Coordinates of C-alpha atoms and ligand atoms in Angstrom, one line a residue:
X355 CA 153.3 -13.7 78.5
X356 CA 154.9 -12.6 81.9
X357 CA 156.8 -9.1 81.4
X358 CA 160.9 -9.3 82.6
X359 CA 160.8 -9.0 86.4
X360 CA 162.5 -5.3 86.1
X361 CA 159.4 -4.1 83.6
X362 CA 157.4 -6.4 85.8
X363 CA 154.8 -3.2 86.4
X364 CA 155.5 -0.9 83.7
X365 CA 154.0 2.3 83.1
X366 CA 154.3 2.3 79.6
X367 CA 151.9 -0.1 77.9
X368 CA 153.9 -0.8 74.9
X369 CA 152.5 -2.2 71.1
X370 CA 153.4 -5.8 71.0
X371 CA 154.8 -5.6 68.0
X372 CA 157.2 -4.5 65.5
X373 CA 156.8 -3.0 62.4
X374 CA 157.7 -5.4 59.2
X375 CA 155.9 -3.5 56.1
X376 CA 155.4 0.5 55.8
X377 CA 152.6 2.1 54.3
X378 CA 153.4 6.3 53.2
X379 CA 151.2 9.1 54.4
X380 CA 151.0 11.6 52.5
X381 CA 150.8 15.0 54.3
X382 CA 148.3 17.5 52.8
X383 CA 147.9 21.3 53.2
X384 CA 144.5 22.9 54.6
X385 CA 144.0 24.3 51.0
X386 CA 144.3 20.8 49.6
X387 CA 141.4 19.5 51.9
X388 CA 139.9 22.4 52.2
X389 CA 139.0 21.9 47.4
X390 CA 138.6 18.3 48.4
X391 CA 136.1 18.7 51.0
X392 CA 134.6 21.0 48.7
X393 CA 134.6 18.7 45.7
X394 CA 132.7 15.9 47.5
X395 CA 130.0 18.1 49.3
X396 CA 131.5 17.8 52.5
X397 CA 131.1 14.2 53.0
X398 CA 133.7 12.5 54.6
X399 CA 133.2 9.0 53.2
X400 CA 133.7 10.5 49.7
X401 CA 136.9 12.1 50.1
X402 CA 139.7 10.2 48.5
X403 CA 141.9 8.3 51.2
X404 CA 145.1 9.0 50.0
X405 CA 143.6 12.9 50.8
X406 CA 143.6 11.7 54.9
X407 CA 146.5 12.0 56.9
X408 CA 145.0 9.6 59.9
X409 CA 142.3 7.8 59.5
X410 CA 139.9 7.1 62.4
X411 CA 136.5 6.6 60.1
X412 CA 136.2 2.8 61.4
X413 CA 138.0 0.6 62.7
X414 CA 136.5 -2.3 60.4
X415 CA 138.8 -3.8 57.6
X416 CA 141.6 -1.2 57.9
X417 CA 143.7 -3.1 60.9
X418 CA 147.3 -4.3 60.1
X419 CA 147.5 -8.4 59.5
X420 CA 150.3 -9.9 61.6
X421 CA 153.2 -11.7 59.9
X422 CA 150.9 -14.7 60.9
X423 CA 148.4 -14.0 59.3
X424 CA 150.2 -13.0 55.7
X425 CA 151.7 -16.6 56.3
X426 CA 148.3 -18.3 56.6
X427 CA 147.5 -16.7 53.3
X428 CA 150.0 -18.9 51.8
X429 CA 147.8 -21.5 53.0
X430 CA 144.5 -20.4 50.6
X431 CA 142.6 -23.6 49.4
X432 CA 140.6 -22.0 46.6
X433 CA 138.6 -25.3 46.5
X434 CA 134.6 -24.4 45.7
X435 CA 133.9 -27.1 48.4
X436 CA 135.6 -28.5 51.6
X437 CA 137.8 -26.1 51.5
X438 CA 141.0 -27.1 54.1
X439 CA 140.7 -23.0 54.3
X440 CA 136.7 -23.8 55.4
X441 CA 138.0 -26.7 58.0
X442 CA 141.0 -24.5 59.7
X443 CA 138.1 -21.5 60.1
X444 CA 135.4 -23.8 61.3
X445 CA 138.0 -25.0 64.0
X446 CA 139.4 -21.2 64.6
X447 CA 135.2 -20.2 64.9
X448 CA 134.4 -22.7 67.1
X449 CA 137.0 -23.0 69.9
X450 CA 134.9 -19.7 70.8
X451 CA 131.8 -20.0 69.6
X452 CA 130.7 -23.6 69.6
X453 CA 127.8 -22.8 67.8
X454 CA 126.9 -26.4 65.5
X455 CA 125.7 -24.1 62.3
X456 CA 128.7 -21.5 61.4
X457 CA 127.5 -19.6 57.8
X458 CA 130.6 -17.3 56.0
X459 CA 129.7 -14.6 54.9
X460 CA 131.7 -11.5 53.1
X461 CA 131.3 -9.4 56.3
X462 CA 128.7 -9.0 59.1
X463 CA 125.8 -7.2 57.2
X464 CA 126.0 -10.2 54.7
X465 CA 124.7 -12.3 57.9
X466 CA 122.4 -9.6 58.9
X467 CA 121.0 -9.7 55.7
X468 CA 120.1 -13.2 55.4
X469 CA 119.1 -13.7 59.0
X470 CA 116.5 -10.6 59.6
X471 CA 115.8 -12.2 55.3
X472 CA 114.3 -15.1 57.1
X473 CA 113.2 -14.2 60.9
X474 CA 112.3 -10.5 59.8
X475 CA 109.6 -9.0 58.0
X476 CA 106.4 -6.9 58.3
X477 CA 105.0 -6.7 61.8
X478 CA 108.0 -8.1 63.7
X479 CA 110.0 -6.4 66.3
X480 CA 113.6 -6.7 66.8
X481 CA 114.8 -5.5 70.3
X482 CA 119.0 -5.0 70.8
X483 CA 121.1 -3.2 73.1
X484 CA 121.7 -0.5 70.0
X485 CA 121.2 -1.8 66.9
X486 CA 124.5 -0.6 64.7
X487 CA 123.5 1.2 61.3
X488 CA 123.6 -1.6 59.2
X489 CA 121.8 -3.9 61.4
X490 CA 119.3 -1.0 62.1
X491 CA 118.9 -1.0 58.0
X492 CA 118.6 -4.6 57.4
X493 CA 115.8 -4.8 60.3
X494 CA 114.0 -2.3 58.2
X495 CA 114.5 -3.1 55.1
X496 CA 113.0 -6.8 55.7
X497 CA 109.7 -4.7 57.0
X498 CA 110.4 -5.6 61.1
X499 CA 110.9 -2.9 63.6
X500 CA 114.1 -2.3 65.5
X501 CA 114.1 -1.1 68.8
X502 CA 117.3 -0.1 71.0
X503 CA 117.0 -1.1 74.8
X504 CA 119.8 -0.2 76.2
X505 CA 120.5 1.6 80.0
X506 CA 119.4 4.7 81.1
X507 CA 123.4 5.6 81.7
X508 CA 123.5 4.5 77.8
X509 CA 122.4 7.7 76.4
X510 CA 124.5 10.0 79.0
X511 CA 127.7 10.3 77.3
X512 CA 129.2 11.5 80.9
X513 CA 127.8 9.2 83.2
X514 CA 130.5 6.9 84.7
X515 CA 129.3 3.5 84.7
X516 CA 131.4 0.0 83.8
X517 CA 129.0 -1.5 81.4
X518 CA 126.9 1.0 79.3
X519 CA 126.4 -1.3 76.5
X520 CA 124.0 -3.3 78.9
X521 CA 120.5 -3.9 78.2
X522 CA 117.7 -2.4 80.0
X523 CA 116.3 -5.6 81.4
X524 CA 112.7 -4.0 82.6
X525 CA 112.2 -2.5 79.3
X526 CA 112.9 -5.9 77.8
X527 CA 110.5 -8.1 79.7
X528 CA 108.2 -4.7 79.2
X529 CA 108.1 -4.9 75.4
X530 CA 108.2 -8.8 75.4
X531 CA 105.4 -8.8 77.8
X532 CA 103.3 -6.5 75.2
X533 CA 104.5 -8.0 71.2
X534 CA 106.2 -11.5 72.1
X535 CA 104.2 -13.0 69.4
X536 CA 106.3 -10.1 67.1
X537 CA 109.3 -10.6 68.9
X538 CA 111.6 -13.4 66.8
X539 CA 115.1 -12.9 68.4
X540 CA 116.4 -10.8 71.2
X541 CA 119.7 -9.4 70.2
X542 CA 122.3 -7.8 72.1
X543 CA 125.9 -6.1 70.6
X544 CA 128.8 -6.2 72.1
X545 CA 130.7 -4.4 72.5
X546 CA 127.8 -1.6 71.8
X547 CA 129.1 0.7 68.7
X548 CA 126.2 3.0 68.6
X549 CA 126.5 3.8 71.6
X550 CA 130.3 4.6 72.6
X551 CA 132.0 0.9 71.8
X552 CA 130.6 0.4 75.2
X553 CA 130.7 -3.3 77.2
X554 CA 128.0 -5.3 78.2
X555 CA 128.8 -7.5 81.5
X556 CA 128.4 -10.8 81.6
X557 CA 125.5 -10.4 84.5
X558 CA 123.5 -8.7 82.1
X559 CA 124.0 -11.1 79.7
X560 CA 123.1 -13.8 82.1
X561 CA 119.6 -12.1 82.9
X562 CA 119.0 -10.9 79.3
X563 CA 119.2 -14.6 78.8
X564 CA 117.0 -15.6 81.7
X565 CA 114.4 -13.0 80.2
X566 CA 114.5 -15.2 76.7
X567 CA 114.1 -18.2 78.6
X568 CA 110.9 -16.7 80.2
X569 CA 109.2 -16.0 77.2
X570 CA 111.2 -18.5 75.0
X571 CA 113.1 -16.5 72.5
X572 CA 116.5 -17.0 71.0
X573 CA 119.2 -14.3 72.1
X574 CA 121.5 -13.3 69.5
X575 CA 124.7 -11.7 69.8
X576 CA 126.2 -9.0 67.5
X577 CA 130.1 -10.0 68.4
X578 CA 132.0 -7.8 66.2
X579 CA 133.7 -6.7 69.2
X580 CA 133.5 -9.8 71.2
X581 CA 137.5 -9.7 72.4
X582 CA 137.5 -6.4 73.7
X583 CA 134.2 -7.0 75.5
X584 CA 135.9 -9.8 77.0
X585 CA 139.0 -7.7 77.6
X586 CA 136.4 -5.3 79.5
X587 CA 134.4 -8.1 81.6
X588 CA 137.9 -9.7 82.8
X589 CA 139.0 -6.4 83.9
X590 CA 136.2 -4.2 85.2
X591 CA 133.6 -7.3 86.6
X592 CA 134.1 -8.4 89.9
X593 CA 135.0 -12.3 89.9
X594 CA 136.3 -12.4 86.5
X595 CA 140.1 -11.2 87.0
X596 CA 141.4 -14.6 86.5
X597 CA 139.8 -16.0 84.1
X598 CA 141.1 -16.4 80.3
X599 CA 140.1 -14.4 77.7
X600 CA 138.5 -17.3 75.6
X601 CA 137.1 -18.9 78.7
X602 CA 134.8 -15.8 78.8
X603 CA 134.0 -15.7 75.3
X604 CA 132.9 -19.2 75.3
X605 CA 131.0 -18.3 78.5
X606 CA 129.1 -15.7 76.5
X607 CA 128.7 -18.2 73.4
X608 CA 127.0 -20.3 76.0
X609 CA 124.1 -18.4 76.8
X610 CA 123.5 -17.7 73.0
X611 CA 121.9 -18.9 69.9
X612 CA 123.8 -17.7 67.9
X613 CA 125.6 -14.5 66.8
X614 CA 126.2 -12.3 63.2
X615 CA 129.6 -11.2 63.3
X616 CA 132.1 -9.2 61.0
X617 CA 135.2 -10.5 61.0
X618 CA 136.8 -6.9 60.1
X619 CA 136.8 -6.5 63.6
X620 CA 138.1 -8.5 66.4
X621 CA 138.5 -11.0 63.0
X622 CA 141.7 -8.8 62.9
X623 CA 141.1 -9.6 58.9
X624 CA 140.5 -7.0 56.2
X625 CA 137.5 -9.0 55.1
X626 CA 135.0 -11.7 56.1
X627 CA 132.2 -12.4 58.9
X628 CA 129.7 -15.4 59.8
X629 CA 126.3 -16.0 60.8
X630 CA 126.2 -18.9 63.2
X631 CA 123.5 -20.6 65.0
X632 CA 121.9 -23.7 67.0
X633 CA 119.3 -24.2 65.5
X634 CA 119.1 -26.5 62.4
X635 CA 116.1 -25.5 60.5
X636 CA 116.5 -21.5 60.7
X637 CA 120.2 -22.3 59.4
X638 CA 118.8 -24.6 56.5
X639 CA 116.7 -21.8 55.4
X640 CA 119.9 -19.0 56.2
X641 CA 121.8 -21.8 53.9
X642 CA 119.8 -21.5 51.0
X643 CA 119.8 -17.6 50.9
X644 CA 123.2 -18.0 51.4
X645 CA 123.9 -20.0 48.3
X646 CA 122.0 -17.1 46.6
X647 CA 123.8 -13.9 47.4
X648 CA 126.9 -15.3 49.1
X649 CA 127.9 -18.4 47.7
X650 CA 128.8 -22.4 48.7
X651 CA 128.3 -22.7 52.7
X652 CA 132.1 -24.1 53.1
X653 CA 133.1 -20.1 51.6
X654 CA 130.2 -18.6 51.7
X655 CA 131.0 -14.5 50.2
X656 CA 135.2 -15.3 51.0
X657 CA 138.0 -16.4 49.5
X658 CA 140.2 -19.3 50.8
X659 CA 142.9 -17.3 51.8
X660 CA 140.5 -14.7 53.2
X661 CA 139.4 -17.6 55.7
X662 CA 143.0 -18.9 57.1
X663 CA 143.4 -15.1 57.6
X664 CA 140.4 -15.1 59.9
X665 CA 141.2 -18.5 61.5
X666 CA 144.5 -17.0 62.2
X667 CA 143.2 -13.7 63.3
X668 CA 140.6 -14.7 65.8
X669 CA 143.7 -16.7 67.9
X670 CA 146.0 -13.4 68.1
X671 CA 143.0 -11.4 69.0
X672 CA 142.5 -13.0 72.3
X673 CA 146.1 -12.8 73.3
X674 CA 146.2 -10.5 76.7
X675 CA 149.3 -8.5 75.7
X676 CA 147.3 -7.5 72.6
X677 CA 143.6 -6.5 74.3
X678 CA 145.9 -4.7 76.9
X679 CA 147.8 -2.8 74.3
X680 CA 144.2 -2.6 72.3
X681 CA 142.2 -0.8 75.2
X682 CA 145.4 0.8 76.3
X683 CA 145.9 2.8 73.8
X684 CA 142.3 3.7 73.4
X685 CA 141.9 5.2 76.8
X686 CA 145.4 7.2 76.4
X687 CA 143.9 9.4 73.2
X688 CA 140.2 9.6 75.4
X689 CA 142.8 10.7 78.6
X690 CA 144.4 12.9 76.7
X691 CA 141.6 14.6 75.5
X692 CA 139.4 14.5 78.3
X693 CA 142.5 16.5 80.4
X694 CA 141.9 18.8 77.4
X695 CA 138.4 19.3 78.1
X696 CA 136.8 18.1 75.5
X697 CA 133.3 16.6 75.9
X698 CA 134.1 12.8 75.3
X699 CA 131.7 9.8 76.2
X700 CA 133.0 7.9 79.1
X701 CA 133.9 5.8 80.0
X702 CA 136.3 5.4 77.1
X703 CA 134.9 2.7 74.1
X704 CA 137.4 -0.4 73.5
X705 CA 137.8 0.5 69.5
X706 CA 137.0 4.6 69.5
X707 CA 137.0 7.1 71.5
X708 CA 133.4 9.7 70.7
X709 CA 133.6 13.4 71.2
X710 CA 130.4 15.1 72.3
X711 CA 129.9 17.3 69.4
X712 CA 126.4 18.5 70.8
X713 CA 127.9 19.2 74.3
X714 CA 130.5 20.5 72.3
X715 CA 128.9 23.0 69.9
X716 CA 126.0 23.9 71.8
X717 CA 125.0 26.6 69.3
X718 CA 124.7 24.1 66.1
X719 CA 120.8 22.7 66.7
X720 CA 121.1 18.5 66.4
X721 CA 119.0 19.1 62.8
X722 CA 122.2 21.0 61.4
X723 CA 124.7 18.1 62.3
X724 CA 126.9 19.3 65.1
X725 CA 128.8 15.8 64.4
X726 CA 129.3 16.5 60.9
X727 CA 130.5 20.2 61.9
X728 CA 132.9 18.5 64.0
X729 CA 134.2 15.9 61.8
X730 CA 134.6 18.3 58.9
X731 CA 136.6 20.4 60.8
X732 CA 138.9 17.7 62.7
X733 CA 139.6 16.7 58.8
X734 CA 140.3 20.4 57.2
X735 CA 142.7 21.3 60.5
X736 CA 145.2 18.4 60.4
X737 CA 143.1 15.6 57.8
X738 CA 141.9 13.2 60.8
X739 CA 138.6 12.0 59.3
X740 CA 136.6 10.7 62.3
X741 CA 133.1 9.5 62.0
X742 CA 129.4 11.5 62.6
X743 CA 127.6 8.9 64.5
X744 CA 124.0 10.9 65.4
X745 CA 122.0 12.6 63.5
X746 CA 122.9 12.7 60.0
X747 CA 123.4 8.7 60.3
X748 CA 120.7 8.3 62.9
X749 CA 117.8 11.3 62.1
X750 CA 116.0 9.9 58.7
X751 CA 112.9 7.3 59.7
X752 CA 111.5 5.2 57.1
X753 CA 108.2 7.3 57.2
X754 CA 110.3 9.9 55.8
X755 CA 110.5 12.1 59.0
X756 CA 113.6 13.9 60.6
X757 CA 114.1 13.4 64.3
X758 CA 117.2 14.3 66.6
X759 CA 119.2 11.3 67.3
X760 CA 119.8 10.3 70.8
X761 CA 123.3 12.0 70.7
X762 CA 125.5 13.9 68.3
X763 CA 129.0 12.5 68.2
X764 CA 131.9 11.9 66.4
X765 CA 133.5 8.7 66.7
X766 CA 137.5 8.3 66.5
X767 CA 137.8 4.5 65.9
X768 CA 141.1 3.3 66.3
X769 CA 142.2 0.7 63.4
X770 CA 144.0 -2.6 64.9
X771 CA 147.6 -2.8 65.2
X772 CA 148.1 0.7 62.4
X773 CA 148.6 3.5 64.1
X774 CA 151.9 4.8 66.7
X775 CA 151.5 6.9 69.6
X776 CA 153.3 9.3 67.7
X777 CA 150.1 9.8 65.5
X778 CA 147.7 10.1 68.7
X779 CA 149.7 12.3 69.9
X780 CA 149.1 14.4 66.3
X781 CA 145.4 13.4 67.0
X782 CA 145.6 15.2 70.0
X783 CA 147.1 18.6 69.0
X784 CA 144.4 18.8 66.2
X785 CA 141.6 17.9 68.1
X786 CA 142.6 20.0 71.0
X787 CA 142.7 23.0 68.6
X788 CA 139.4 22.7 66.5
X789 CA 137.7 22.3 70.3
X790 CA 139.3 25.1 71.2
X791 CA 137.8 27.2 68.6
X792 CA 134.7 25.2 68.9
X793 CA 131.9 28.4 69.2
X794 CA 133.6 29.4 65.3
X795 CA 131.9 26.3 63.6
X796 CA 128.7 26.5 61.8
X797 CA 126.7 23.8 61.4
X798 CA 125.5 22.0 57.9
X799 CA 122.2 21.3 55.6
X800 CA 121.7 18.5 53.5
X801 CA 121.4 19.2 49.9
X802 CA 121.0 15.3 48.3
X803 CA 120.5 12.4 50.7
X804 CA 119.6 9.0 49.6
X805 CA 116.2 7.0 51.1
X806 CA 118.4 4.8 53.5
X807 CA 121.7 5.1 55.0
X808 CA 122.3 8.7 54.1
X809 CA 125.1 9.0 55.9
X810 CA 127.2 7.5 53.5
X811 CA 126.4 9.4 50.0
X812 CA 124.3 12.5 51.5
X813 CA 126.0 15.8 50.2
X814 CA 126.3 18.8 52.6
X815 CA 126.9 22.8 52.7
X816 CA 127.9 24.3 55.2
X817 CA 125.6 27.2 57.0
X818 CA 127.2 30.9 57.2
Ligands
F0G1891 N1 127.5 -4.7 63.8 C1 128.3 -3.8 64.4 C2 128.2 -3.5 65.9 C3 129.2 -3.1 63.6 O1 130.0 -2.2 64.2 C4 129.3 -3.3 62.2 C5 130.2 -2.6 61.4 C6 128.4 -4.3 61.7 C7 127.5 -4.9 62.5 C8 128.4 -4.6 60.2 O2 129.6 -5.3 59.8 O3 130.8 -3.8 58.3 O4 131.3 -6.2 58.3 O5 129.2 -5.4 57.4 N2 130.7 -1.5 61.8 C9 131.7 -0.7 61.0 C10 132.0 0.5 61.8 C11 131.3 -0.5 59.6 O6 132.6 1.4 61.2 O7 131.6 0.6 63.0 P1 130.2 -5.1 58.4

């Protein structure tokens, strides 16, 4: 949509929207959070969420559905097979991702599960940009190896550079030169959580590709974020300025073989994902797990309804005057802070802005959590529960050892379509102040931790 000629360049990037249903926040005091944290050993993803003023955990189910979408509910076939609901997300899937074999799952580790299930196992080696925590987990658990490839400028949460999410092509060929008889799929993320919501271009996708055609592998994509990668690619690569938004996804579909995706993200749903593929004999075999765990391919782990939301989603969230809005209003809390001086990676992720809690709290060592010292205290000042991605999610290996992850941060992911500028702004004040009294905070020891993804039970005190 073209903007009136007298807002033709406006400064202000405004939400496309109005409001049309309220949810309350309910506004806590420190001593409230300060027994809650207690109560739950200082572990953010125990604390009830009526407890959280703003919540930036993840941006993964907790966007606001469009009148649309609420609509398309209406719609819900609940029909255990052939599904209209199956049909109208097949169509919405595929205008995209023209993949021939699209498998629903209940959300993108469901697809994870069942793919690394039957390409996976003892031996084999998984290379990815950064493989996200789940998808790290489900590599693992199935016995393979998972390696993260991606650029030097990656792992520097201050080096400037337009696509960090993109995949170090020498170390690629390197390893596939070596294990290519391990190696089953190459996958890349995008955009790349792990490592700052950061964009791969479609150049290195393009020679990533070219790389699998050398030693005849499939490429993968993990596409949770595959909108605002696109949003990225039209705006920051040269040549691409004109081109649609789903002209580049499909674009990025075409050098694939398929993709796992989470529909909790740039699904704009609360729930769902798909595994999708070209190949007809690994998605017979996907299939048949699916029918075990997930359920009948045409609804695989979702509902009916849950699918017309999704079909409904995925054409709103290629709309221009949302991704603008989207990454917009990302980059205004990372501006803000960053004028603030707090250590944030840049440039700014599409779904999250990190803080540099290690740059940031240089006396906490990375083995007593400077994230999680962060995070805690971003919740007790003003309730803002953010995310410890580093070494509390990132430190425990399967051998039982405890390394430093490749960064300490704190991500502040942005749910779709929920939040005002009015509570960035809040975000703002209360990050601004905990930094500013940064050299105060202690770090944190673990007291219980589970064997895998400790992050989200692990119980914590703090350090005097
Ligand atoms: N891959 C990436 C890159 C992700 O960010 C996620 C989820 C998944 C896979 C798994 O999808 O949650 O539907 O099973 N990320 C969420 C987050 C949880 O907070 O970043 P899922």
């Amino acid at each position: 949509m073209a903007y009136p000629a007298h807002v033709d360049r406006p400064r202000t990037i405004i939400e496309p929207f109005r409001i049309h249903a309220v949810e309350p926040i309910r506004i806590t005091t420190r001593e409230e959070r300060a027994a809650a944290l207690k109560e739950v050993g200082w572990n953010l993803f125990s604390i009830h969420a009526d407890d959280v003023l703003i919540d930036l955990l993840t941006d993964s189910g907790t966007g606001a559905m469009s009148r649309d979408q609420w609509a398309a509910i209406q719609h819900g076939d609940e029909s255990y097979a052939g599904s209209p609901s199956w049909y109208a997300f097949l169509e919405s899937v595929q205008v995209l991702w023209p993949f021939p074999h699209v498998i629903p799952t209940h959300q993108g580790r469901a697809a994870e599960k069942i793919l690394f299930s039957v390409i996976g196992g003892p031996g084999k080696v998984i290379p990815n940009n950064t493989h996200f925590d789940t998808t790290r987990a489900n590599v693992e658990f199935s016995g393979a190896e998972a390696v993260d490839l991606v650029i030097a400028e990656g792992h520097d949460p201050a080096a400037l550079h337009p696509f960090k999410g993109n995949v170090d092509l020498a170390a690629l060929e390197a390893l596939l030169e070596e294990r290519a008889a391990d190696i089953p799929v190459v996958f890349v993320t995008i955009t790349n959580n792990s490592g700052g919501g950061q964009p791969v271009s479609l150049e290195n996708l393009r020679a990533v590709r070219a790389v699998c055609d050398r030693f005849e592998k499939p490429l993968f994509l993990d596409a949770c974020r595959f909108a605002e990668n696109a949003w990225f690619i039209k705006s920051r690569e040269p040549g691409q300025a004109d081109r649609s938004i789903p002209d580049i996804v499909r674009e990025i579909a075409s050098l694939a073989d398929g993709m796992t995706m989470s529909a909790k993200k740039d699904g704009l749903a609360n729930i769902g994902g798909w595994l999708a593929m070209r190949d007809d004999r690994l998605a017979e075999q996907c299939r048949n797990l699916l029918i075990l765990t997930e359920g009948f391919p045409t609804y695989g782990g979702l509902a009916g309804r849950d699918l017309e939301a999704i079909a409904q989603g995925l054409r709103e969230v290629v709309d221009e005057d949302y991704l603008r809005y989207r990454i917009r209003s990302t980059a205004y809390l990372g501006e803000a802070l960053d004028a603030a001086g707090v250590p944030l990676v840049k440039p700014f992720g599409g779904h999250a802005v990190y803080l540099d809690a290690r740059t940031l709290l240089p006396h906490v060592p990375a083995l007593e959590y400077p994230g999680q010292a962060l995070a805690v205290a971003l919740y007790l000042e003003g309730g803002i529960r953010g995310c410890e991605i580093g070494t509390v999610m990132f430190g425990r290996h399967p051998d039982g050892s405890e390394t430093p992850a490749a960064m300490d941060l704190v991500r502040l992911a942005i749910p779709r379509r929920t939040y005002t500028q009015s509570h960035i702004d809040y975000v703002i004040e209360v990050v601004t102040a905990v930094a500013a009294r940064a050299a105060d905070l202690r770090g944190y020891r673990i007291v219980d931790e589970p064997p895998a993804l400790r992050h989200f039970t692990a119980r914590f005190e703090p350090l005097s």
